[in-house]
Amino acid sequence: MMTKQELEKEFRELEVYADNLRKSNEQIQRSLDETNEQLRIAKAKEKEWRQKSSNDSVELDEWKKMSLHLMEQLVATKAKLEIANLPF
């Protein structure tokens, strides 16, 4: 059987252990919160990048269409000049 002093000592050790566990848990929770915030930021940046990439792709398609249209006009103009026997 344990004496009162031994029980009090063990109780204090358990309190210290519990306090250390709480501190460790708080530190882990802060770390988790920071990680979640970093993940949220990364997802937002990825979404922004995908949107920009999508917009760039649409813009590139528009430039390709415009370029194709200009090439078609150039070919048509060249054909008209050849028909009129004018050098291009």
PDB file of C-alpha atoms in Angstrom:
ATOM      1  CA  MET A   1       0.000   0.000   0.000  1.00  0.00           C
ATOM      2  CA  MET A   2       1.193   3.520  -0.860  1.00  0.00           C
ATOM      3  CA  THR A   3       1.686   6.234   1.693  1.00  0.00           C
ATOM      4  CA  LYS A   4      -0.006   9.589   1.465  1.00  0.00           C
ATOM      5  CA  GLN A   5       3.279  11.235   0.355  1.00  0.00           C
ATOM      6  CA  GLU A   6       3.821   8.602  -2.356  1.00  0.00           C
ATOM      7  CA  LEU A   7       0.278   9.117  -3.621  1.00  0.00           C
ATOM      8  CA  GLU A   8       0.721  12.906  -3.634  1.00  0.00           C
ATOM      9  CA  LYS A   9       4.018  12.550  -5.492  1.00  0.00           C
ATOM     10  CA  GLU A  10       2.449  10.237  -8.074  1.00  0.00           C
ATOM     11  CA  PHE A  11      -0.517  12.613  -8.399  1.00  0.00           C
ATOM     12  CA  ARG A  12       1.841  15.583  -9.059  1.00  0.00           C
ATOM     13  CA  GLU A  13       3.714  13.492 -11.649  1.00  0.00           C
ATOM     14  CA  LEU A  14       0.413  12.653 -13.328  1.00  0.00           C
ATOM     15  CA  GLU A  15      -0.570  16.346 -13.276  1.00  0.00           C
ATOM     16  CA  VAL A  16       2.762  17.261 -14.908  1.00  0.00           C
ATOM     17  CA  TYR A  17       2.284  14.477 -17.474  1.00  0.00           C
ATOM     18  CA  ALA A  18      -1.284  15.665 -18.203  1.00  0.00           C
ATOM     19  CA  ASP A  19      -0.075  19.267 -18.501  1.00  0.00           C
ATOM     20  CA  ASN A  20       2.655  18.200 -20.930  1.00  0.00           C
ATOM     21  CA  LEU A  21       0.077  16.272 -22.955  1.00  0.00           C
ATOM     22  CA  ARG A  22      -2.162  19.369 -23.105  1.00  0.00           C
ATOM     23  CA  LYS A  23       0.775  21.516 -24.227  1.00  0.00           C
ATOM     24  CA  SER A  24       1.755  18.945 -26.824  1.00  0.00           C
ATOM     25  CA  ASN A  25      -1.848  18.751 -28.027  1.00  0.00           C
ATOM     26  CA  GLU A  26      -2.032  22.552 -28.308  1.00  0.00           C
ATOM     27  CA  GLN A  27       1.217  22.604 -30.274  1.00  0.00           C
ATOM     28  CA  ILE A  28      -0.041  19.861 -32.591  1.00  0.00           C
ATOM     29  CA  GLN A  29      -3.324  21.761 -33.042  1.00  0.00           C
ATOM     30  CA  ARG A  30      -1.450  24.983 -33.934  1.00  0.00           C
ATOM     31  CA  SER A  31       0.666  23.036 -36.399  1.00  0.00           C
ATOM     32  CA  LEU A  32      -2.462  21.478 -37.906  1.00  0.00           C
ATOM     33  CA  ASP A  33      -4.111  24.906 -38.161  1.00  0.00           C
ATOM     34  CA  GLU A  34      -1.020  26.309 -39.910  1.00  0.00           C
ATOM     35  CA  THR A  35      -0.935  23.339 -42.281  1.00  0.00           C
ATOM     36  CA  ASN A  36      -4.633  23.765 -43.060  1.00  0.00           C
ATOM     37  CA  GLU A  37      -4.068  27.468 -43.748  1.00  0.00           C
ATOM     38  CA  GLN A  38      -1.150  26.652 -46.059  1.00  0.00           C
ATOM     39  CA  LEU A  39      -3.318  24.076 -47.829  1.00  0.00           C
ATOM     40  CA  ARG A  40      -6.130  26.625 -48.219  1.00  0.00           C
ATOM     41  CA  ILE A  41      -3.677  29.150 -49.694  1.00  0.00           C
ATOM     42  CA  ALA A  42      -2.201  26.517 -52.019  1.00  0.00           C
ATOM     43  CA  LYS A  43      -5.676  25.516 -53.238  1.00  0.00           C
ATOM     44  CA  ALA A  44      -6.583  29.169 -53.835  1.00  0.00           C
ATOM     45  CA  LYS A  45      -3.365  29.703 -55.799  1.00  0.00           C
ATOM     46  CA  GLU A  46      -3.992  26.523 -57.795  1.00  0.00           C
ATOM     47  CA  LYS A  47      -7.534  27.716 -58.589  1.00  0.00           C
ATOM     48  CA  GLU A  48      -6.170  31.127 -59.604  1.00  0.00           C
ATOM     49  CA  TRP A  49      -3.475  29.480 -61.740  1.00  0.00           C
ATOM     50  CA  ARG A  50      -6.009  27.173 -63.422  1.00  0.00           C
ATOM     51  CA  GLN A  51      -8.290  30.151 -64.142  1.00  0.00           C
ATOM     52  CA  LYS A  52      -5.384  32.152 -65.566  1.00  0.00           C
ATOM     53  CA  SER A  53      -4.255  29.138 -67.584  1.00  0.00           C
ATOM     54  CA  SER A  54      -7.794  28.717 -68.900  1.00  0.00           C
ATOM     55  CA  ASN A  55      -7.988  32.421 -69.797  1.00  0.00           C
ATOM     56  CA  ASP A  56      -4.587  32.239 -71.495  1.00  0.00           C
ATOM     57  CA  SER A  57      -5.767  29.221 -73.464  1.00  0.00           C
ATOM     58  CA  VAL A  58      -8.897  31.068 -74.599  1.00  0.00           C
ATOM     59  CA  GLU A  59      -6.784  34.114 -75.535  1.00  0.00           C
ATOM     60  CA  LEU A  60      -4.365  31.881 -77.465  1.00  0.00           C
ATOM     61  CA  ASP A  61      -7.287  30.319 -79.342  1.00  0.00           C
ATOM     62  CA  GLU A  62      -8.556  33.795 -80.239  1.00  0.00           C
ATOM     63  CA  TRP A  63      -5.113  34.790 -81.539  1.00  0.00           C
ATOM     64  CA  LYS A  64      -4.969  31.573 -83.604  1.00  0.00           C
ATOM     65  CA  LYS A  65      -8.401  32.301 -85.096  1.00  0.00           C
ATOM     66  CA  MET A  66      -7.391  35.876 -85.872  1.00  0.00           C
ATOM     67  CA  SER A  67      -4.135  34.688 -87.438  1.00  0.00           C
ATOM     68  CA  LEU A  68      -5.980  32.117 -89.549  1.00  0.00           C
ATOM     69  CA  HIS A  69      -8.474  34.768 -90.679  1.00  0.00           C
ATOM     70  CA  LEU A  70      -5.635  37.128 -91.684  1.00  0.00           C
ATOM     71  CA  MET A  71      -3.885  34.316 -93.563  1.00  0.00           C
ATOM     72  CA  GLU A  72      -7.115  33.580 -95.438  1.00  0.00           C
ATOM     73  CA  GLN A  73      -7.445  37.271 -96.336  1.00  0.00           C
ATOM     74  CA  LEU A  74      -3.831  37.337 -97.501  1.00  0.00           C
ATOM     75  CA  VAL A  75      -4.350  34.288 -99.727  1.00  0.00           C
ATOM     76  CA  ALA A  76      -7.551  35.808-101.167  1.00  0.00           C
ATOM     77  CA  THR A  77      -5.804  39.139-101.835  1.00  0.00           C
ATOM     78  CA  LYS A  78      -2.872  37.353-103.473  1.00  0.00           C
ATOM     79  CA  ALA A  79      -5.266  35.416-105.697  1.00  0.00           C
ATOM     80  CA  LYS A  80      -7.035  38.649-106.719  1.00  0.00           C
ATOM     81  CA  LEU A  81      -3.682  40.278-107.558  1.00  0.00           C
ATOM     82  CA  GLU A  82      -2.641  37.257-109.646  1.00  0.00           C
ATOM     83  CA  ILE A  83      -5.938  37.373-111.506  1.00  0.00           C
ATOM     84  CA  ALA A  84      -5.360  41.026-112.229  1.00  0.00           C
ATOM     85  CA  ASN A  85      -1.784  40.161-113.354  1.00  0.00           C
ATOM     86  CA  LEU A  86      -0.226  42.337-110.703  1.00  0.00           C
ATOM     87  CA  PRO A  87       2.901  41.099-108.957  1.00  0.00           C
ATOM     88  CA  PHE A  88       2.525  40.312-105.293  1.00  0.00           C
TER      89      PHE A  88
END
